[in-house]
mmCIF file of C-alpha atoms and ligand atoms in Angstrom:
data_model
loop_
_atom_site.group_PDB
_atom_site.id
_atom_site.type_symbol
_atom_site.label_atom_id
_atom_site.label_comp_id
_atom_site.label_asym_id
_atom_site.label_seq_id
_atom_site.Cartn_x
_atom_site.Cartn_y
_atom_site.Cartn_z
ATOM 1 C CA UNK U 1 8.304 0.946 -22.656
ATOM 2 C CA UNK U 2 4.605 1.535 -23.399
ATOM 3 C CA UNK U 3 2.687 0.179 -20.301
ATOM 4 C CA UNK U 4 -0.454 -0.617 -21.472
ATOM 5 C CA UNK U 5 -1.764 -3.875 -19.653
ATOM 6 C CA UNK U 6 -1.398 -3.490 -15.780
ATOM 7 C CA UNK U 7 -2.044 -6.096 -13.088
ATOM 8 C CA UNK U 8 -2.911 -5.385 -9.394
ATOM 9 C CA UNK U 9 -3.124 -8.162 -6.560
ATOM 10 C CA UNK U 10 -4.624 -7.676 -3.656
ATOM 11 C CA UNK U 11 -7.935 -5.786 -3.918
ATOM 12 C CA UNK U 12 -8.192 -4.263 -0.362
ATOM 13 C CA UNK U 13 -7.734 -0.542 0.271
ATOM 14 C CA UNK U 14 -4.706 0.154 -1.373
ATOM 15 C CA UNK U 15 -5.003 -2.587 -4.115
ATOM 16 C CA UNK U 16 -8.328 -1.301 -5.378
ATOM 17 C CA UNK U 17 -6.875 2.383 -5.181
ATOM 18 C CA UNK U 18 -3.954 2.070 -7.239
ATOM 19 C CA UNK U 19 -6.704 -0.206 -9.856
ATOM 20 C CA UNK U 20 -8.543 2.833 -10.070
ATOM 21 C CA UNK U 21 -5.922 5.302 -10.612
ATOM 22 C CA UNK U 22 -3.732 2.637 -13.336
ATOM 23 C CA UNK U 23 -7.585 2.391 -15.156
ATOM 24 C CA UNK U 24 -8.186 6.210 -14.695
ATOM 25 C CA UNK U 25 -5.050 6.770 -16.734
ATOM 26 C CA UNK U 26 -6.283 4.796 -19.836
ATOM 27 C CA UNK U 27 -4.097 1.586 -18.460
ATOM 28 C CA UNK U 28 -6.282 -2.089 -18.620
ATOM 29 C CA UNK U 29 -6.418 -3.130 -15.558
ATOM 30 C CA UNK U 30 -6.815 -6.384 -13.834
ATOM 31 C CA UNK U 31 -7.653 -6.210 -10.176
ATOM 32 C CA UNK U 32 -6.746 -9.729 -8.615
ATOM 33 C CA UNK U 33 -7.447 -11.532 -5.284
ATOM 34 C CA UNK U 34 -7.562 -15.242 -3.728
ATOM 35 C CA UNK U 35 -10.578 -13.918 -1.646
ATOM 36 C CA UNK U 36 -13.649 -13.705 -3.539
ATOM 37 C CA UNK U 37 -15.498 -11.437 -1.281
ATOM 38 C CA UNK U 38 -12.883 -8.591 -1.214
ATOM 39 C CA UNK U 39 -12.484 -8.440 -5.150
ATOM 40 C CA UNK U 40 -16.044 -7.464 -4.718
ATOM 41 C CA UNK U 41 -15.869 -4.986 -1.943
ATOM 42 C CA UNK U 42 -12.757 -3.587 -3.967
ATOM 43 C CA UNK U 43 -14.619 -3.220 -7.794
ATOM 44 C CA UNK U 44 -17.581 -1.659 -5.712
ATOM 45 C CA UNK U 45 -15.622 0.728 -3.860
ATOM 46 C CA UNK U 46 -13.887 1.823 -7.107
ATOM 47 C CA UNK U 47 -17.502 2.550 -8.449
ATOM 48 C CA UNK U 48 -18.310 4.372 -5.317
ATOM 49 C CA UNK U 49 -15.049 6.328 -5.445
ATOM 50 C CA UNK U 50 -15.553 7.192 -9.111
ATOM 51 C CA UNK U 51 -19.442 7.941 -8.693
ATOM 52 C CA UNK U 52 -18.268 10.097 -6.012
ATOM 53 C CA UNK U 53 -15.949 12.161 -8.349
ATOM 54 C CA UNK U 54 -18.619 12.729 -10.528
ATOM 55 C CA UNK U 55 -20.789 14.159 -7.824
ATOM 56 C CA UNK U 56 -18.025 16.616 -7.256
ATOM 57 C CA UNK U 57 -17.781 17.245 -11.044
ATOM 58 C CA UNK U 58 -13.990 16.469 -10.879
ATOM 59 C CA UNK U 59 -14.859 13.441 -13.645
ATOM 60 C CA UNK U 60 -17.573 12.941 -16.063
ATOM 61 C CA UNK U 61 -20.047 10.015 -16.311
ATOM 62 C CA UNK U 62 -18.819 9.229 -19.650
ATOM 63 C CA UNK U 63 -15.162 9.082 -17.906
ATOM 64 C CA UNK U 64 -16.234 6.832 -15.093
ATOM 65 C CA UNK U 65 -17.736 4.664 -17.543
ATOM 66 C CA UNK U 66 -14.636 3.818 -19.432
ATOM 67 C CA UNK U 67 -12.269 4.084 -16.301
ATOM 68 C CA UNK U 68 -14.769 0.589 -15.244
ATOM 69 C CA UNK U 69 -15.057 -0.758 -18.854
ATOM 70 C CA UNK U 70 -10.886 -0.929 -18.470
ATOM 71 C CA UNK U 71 -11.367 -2.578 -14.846
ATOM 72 C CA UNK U 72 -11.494 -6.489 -15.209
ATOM 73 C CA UNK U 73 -11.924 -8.768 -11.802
ATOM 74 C CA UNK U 74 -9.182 -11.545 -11.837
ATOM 75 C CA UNK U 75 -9.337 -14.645 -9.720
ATOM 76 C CA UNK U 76 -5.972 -15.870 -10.974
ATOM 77 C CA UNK U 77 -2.287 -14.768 -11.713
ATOM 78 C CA UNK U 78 -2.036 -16.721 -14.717
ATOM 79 C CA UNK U 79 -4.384 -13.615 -16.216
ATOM 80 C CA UNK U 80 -1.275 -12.107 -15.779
ATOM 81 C CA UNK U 81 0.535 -13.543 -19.155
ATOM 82 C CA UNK U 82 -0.006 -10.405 -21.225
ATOM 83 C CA UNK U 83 0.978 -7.673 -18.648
ATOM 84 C CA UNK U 84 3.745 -5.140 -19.068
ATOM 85 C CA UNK U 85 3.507 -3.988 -15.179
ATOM 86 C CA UNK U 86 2.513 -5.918 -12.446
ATOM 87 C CA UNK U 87 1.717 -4.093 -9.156
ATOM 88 C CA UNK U 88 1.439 -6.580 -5.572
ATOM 89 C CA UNK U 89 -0.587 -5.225 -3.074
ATOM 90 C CA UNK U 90 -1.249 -8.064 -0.658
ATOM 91 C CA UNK U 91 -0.996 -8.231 2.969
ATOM 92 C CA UNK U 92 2.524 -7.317 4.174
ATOM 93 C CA UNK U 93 4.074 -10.427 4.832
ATOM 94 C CA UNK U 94 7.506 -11.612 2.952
ATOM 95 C CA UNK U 95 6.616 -15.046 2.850
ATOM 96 C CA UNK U 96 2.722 -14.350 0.840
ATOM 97 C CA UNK U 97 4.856 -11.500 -0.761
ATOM 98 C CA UNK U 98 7.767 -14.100 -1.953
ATOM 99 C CA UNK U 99 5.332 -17.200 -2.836
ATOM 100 C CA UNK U 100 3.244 -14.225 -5.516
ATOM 101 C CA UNK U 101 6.446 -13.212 -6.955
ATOM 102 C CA UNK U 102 7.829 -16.387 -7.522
ATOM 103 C CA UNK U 103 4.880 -17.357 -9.406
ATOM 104 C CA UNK U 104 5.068 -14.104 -11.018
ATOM 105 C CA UNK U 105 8.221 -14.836 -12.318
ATOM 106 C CA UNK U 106 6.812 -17.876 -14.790
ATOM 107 C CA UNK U 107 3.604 -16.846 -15.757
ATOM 108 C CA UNK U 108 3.932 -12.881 -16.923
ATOM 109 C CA UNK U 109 6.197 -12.080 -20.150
ATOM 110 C CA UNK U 110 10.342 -12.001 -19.690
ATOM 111 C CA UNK U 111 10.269 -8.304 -20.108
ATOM 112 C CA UNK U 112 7.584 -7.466 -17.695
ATOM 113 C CA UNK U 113 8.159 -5.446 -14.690
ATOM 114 C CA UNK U 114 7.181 -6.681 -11.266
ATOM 115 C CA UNK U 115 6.270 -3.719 -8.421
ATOM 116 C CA UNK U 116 5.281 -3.987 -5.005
ATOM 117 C CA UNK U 117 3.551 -1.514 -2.962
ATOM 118 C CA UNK U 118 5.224 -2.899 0.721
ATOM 119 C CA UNK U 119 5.156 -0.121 3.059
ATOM 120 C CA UNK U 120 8.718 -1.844 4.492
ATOM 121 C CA UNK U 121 9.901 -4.872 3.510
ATOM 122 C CA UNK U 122 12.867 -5.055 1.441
ATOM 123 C CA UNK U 123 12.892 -4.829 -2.338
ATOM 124 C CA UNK U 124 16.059 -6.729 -2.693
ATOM 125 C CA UNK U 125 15.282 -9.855 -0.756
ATOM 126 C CA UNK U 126 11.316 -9.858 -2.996
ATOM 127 C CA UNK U 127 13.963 -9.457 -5.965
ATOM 128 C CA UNK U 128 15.693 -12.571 -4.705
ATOM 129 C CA UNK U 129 12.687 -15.165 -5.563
ATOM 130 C CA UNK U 130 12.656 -14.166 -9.081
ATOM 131 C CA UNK U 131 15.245 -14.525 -12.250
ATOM 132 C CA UNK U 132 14.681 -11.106 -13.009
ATOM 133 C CA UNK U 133 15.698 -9.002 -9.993
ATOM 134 C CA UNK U 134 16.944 -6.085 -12.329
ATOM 135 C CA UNK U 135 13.027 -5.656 -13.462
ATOM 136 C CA UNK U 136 11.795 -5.216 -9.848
ATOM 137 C CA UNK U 137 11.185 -2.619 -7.784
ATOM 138 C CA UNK U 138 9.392 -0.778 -4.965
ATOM 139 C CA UNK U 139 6.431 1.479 -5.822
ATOM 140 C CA UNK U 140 5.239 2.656 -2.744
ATOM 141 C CA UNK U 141 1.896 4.568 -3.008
ATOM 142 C CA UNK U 142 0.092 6.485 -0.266
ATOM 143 C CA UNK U 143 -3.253 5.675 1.689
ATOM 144 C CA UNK U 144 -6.000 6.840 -0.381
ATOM 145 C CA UNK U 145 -4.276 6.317 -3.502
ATOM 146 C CA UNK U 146 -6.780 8.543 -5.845
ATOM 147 C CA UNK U 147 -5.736 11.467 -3.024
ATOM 148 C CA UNK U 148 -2.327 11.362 -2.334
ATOM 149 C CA UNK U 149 0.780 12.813 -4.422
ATOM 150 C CA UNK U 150 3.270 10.421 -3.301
ATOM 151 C CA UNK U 151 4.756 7.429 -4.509
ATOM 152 C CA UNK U 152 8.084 6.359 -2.923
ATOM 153 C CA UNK U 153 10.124 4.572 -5.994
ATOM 154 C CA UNK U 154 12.087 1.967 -3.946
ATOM 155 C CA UNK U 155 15.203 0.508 -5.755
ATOM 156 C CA UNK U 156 16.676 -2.904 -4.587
ATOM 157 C CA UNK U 157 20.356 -3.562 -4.851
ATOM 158 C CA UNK U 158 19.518 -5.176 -8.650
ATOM 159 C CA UNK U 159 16.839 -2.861 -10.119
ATOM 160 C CA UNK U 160 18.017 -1.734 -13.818
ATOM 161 C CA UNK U 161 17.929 2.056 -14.628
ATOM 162 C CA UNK U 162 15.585 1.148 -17.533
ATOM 163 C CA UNK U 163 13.176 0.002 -14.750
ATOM 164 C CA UNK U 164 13.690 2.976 -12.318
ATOM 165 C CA UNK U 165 12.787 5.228 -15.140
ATOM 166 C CA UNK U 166 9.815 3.458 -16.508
ATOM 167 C CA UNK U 167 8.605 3.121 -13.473
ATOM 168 C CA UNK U 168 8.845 7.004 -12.529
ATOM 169 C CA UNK U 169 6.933 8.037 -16.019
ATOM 170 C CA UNK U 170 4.490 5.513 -14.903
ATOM 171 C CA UNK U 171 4.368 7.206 -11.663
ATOM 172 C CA UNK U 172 3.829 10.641 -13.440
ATOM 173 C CA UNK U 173 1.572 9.943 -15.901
ATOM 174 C CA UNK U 174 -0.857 8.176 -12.597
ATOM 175 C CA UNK U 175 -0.414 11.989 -11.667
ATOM 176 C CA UNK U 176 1.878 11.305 -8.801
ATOM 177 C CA UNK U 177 5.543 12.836 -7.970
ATOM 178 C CA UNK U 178 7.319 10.337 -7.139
ATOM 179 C CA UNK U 179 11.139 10.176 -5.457
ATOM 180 C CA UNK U 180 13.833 8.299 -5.405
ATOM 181 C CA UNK U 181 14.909 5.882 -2.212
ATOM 182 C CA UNK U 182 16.906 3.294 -1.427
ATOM 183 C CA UNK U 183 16.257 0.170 0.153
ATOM 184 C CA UNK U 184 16.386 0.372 3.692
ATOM 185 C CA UNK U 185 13.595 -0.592 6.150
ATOM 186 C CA UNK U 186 10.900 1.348 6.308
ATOM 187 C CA UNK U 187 12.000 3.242 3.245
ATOM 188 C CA UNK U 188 11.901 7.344 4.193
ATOM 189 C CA UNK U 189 7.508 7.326 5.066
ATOM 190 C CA UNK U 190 7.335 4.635 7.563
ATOM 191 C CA UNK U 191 11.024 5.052 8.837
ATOM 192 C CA UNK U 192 9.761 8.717 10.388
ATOM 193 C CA UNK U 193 6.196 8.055 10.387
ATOM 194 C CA UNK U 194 5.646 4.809 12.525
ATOM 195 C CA UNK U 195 7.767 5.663 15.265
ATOM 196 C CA UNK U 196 6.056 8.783 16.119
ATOM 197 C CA UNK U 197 2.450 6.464 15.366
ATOM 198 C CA UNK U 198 4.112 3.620 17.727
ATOM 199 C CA UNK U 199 5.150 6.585 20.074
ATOM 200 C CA UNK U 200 1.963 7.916 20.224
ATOM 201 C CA UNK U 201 0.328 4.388 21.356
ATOM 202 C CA UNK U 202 2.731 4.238 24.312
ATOM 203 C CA UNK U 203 1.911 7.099 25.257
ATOM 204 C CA UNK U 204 -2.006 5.670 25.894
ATOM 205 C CA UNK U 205 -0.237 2.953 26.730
ATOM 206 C CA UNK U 206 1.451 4.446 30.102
ATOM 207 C CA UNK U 207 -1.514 6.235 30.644
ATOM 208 C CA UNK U 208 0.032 9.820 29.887
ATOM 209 C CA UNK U 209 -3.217 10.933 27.549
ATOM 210 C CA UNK U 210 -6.541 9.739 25.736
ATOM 211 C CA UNK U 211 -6.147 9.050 22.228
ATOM 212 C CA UNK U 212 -8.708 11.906 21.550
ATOM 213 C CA UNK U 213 -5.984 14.222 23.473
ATOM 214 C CA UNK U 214 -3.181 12.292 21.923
ATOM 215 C CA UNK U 215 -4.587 13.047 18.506
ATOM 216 C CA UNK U 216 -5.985 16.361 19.317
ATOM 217 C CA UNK U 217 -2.215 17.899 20.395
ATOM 218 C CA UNK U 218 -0.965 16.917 17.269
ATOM 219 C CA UNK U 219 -3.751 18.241 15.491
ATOM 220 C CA UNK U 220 -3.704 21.160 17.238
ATOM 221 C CA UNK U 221 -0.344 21.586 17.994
ATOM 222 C CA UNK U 222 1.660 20.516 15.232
ATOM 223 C CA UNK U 223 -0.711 21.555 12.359
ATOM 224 C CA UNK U 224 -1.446 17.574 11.551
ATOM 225 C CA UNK U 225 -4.122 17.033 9.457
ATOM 226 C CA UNK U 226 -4.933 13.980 11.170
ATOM 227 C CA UNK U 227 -3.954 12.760 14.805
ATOM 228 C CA UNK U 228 -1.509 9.639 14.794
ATOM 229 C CA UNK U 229 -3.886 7.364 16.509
ATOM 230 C CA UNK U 230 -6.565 8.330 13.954
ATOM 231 C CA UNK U 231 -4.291 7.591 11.160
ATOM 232 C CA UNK U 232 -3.194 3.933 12.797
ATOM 233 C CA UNK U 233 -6.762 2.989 12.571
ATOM 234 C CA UNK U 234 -6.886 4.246 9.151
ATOM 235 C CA UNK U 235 -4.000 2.684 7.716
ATOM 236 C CA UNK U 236 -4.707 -0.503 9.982
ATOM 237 C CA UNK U 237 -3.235 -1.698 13.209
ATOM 238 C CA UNK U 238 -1.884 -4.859 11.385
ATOM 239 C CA UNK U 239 -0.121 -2.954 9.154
ATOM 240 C CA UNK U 240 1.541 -0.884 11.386
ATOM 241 C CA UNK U 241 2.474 -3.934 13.532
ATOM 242 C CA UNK U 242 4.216 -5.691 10.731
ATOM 243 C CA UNK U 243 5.951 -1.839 9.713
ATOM 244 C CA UNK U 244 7.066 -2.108 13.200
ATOM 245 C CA UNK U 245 8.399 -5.045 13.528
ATOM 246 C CA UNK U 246 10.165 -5.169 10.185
ATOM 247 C CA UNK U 247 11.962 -1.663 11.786
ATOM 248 C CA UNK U 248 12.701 -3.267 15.603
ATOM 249 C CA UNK U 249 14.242 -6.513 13.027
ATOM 250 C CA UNK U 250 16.189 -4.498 10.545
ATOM 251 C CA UNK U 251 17.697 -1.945 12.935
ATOM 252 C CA UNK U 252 18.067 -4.441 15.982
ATOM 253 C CA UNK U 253 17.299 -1.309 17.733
ATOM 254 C CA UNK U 254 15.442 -1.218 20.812
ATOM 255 C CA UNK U 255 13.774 2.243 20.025
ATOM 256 C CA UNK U 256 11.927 0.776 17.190
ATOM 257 C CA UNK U 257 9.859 -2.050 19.760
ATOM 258 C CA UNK U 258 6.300 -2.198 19.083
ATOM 259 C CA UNK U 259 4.264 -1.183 22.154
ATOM 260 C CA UNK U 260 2.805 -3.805 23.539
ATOM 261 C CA UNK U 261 -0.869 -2.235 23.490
ATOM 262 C CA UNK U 262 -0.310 -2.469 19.458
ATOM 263 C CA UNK U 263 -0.118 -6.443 19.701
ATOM 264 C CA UNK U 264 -2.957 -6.618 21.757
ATOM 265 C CA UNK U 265 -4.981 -5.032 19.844
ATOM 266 C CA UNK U 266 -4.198 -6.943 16.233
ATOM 267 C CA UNK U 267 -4.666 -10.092 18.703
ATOM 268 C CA UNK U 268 -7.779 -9.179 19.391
ATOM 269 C CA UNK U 269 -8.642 -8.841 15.808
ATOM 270 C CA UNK U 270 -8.896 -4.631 16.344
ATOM 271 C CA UNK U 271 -7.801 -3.639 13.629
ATOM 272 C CA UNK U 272 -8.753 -0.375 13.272
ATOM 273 C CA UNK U 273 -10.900 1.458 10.659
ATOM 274 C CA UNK U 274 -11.394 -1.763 8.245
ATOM 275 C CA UNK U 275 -12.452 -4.041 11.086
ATOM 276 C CA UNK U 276 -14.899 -1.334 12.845
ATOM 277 C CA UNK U 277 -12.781 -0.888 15.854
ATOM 278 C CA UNK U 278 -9.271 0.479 16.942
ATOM 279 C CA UNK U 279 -8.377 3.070 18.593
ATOM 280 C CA UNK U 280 -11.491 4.485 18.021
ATOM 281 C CA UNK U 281 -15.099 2.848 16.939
ATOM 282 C CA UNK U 282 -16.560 2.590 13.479
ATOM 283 C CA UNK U 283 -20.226 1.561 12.184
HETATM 284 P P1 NAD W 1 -5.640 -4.975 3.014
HETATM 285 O O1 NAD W 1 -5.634 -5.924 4.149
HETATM 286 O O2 NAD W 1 -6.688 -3.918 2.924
HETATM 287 O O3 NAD W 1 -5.676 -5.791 1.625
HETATM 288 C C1 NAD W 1 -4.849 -6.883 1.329
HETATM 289 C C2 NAD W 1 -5.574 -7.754 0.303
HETATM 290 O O4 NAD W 1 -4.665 -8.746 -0.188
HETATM 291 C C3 NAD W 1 -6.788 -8.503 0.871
HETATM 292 O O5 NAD W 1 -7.933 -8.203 0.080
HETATM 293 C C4 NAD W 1 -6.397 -9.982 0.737
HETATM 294 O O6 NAD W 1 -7.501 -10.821 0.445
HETATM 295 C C5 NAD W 1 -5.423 -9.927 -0.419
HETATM 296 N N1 NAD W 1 -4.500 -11.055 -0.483
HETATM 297 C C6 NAD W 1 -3.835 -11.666 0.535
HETATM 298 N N2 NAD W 1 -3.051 -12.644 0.045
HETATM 299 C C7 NAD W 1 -3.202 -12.640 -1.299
HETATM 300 C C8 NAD W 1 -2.633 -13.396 -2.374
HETATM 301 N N3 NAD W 1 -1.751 -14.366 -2.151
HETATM 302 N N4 NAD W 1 -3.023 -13.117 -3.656
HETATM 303 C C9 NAD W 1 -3.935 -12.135 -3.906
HETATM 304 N N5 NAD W 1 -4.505 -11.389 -2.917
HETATM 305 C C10 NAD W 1 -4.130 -11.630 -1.650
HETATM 306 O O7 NAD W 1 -4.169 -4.314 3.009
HETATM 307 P P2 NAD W 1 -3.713 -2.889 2.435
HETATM 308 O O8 NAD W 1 -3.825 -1.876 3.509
HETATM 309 O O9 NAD W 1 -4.364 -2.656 1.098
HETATM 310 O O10 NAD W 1 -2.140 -3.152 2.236
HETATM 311 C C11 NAD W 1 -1.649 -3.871 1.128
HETATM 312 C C12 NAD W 1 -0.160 -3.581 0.959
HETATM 313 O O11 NAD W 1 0.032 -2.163 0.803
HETATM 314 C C13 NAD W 1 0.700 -3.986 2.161
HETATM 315 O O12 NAD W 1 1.956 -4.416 1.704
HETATM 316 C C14 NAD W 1 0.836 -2.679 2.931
HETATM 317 O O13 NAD W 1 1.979 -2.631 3.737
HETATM 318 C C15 NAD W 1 0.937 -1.686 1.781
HETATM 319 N N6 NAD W 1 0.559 -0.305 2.104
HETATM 320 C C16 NAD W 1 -0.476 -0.042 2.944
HETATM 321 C C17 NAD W 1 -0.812 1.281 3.217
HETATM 322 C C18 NAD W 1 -1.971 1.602 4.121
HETATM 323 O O14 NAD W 1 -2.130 2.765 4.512
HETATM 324 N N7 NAD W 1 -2.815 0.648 4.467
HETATM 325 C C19 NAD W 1 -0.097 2.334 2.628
HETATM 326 C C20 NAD W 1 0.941 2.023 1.747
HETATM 327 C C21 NAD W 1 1.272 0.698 1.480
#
């Protein structure tokens, strides 16, 4: 299948990343959200990204230029009629998630494919909402999507072969490696990564360290690029709550309870690096 008209909803940090990368490939690309002010903050940061690259001399002017001539704003899914791939990157909730693929499901083309870039929530149960479960699928990229290699391709119990494998050459000609997992919660990233992040949070929690020395010993002493706590703030505290609890509901396994210093936080609107404060404090 030749995927040449690609739609993306949800234009925060991972929405407007995967834009750029689908658009940097020589895809069209139609960046879509309900809230006006982030599908601004997510075309500009694309330009800043890109103008960025071309300070480092890893792109040319002329090759931003046409990687934002094939970037469209969209305020509505019915722009998504014509599109061979469709790519959800809202908020990760299964009920916002279900209510976009069921509309989905009418307006794009019968032979369009519908992915969704949940960190954790299951493929097969999205599938469910739609009468075309074999043509959708998991396509789980990593935070920041220009930088990272990965893209977990997520199968639910219905996804076709013809889908798995379109979706993987998609995945390799975005320049990503991409494997193969099945639908369990939390996939294979988040089932080993937010423990250790939620682990890491009780341990401020009972007091045992700072974050700075929390992050700083796994910096340090395990050769992380980035300490836990720093990366929670990163990939946003909200986020990890809902990775969390979809793992401590899935499991029914006590070891997978979010701390309780996580909920307070997201209560209290921290956030992490996207709302200025976390774990740590942002301008
Ligand atoms: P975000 O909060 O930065 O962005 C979500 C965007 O979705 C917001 O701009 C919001 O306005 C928009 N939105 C909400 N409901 C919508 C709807 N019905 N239609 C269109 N737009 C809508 O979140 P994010 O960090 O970009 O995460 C998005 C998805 O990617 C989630 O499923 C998340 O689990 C997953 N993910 C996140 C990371 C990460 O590190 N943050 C990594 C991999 C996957």
């Amino acid at each position: 299948m030749d995927i040449k008209n690609v739609m993306v909803i949800g234009a925060g940090q991972m929405g407007s990343g995967i834009a750029q990368v689908c658009a940097q490939s020589g895809c069209n690309v139609l960046l879509n959200d309900t809230n006006e002010g982030a599908l601004k903050t997510g075309m500009k940061n694309i330009e800043k990204h890109l103008t960025r690259s071309v300070e480092k001399e890893r792109i040319t002017e002329e090759e931003k230029n046409e990687t934002l001539n094939r970037l469209t704003a969209s305020k509505t899914l019915d722009d998504a009629a014509d599109c061979d791939v469709v790519i959800e990157a809202v908020i990760e909730n299964m009920d916002v998630k279900a209510d976009v693929f069921s509309k989905l499901d009418k307006i794009t083309k019968k032979d369009a494919i519908l992915a969704t870039n949940t960190s954790s929530l299951p493929i097969t149960e999205i599938a469910a909402v739609t009468n075309r479960p074999e043509q959708v699928i998991g396509m789980h990229f990593m935070n920041p999507v220009p930088v990272m290699k990965l893209v977990e391709v997520i199968r639910g119990l219905q996804t076709s072969d013809k889908t798995y494998e379109t979706i993987t050459e998609m995945a390799a000609s975005l320049n990503k490696t991409s494997v193969e997992v099945n639908d369990f919660p939390g996939f294979v990233a988040n089932r080993i990564l937010m423990p250790m992040i939620n682990e890491a949070i009780y341990t401020v929690y009972e007091g045992v360290a700072s974050p700075e020395d929390v992050d700083t010993v796994m910096k340090l002493g395990m050769n992380h690029p980035m300490g836990p706590l720093t990366l929670a703030d990163f990939i946003g505290l909200d986020t990890c709550l809902f990775i969390m609890e979809v793992l401590y509901e899935g499991f029914g396994d006590s070891k997978y309870r979010p701390c309780p210093l996580l909920r307070k936080y997201v209560k209290a609107g921290w956030l992490g690096k996207k709302s200025g404060r976390g774990f740590y404090q942002y301008n």
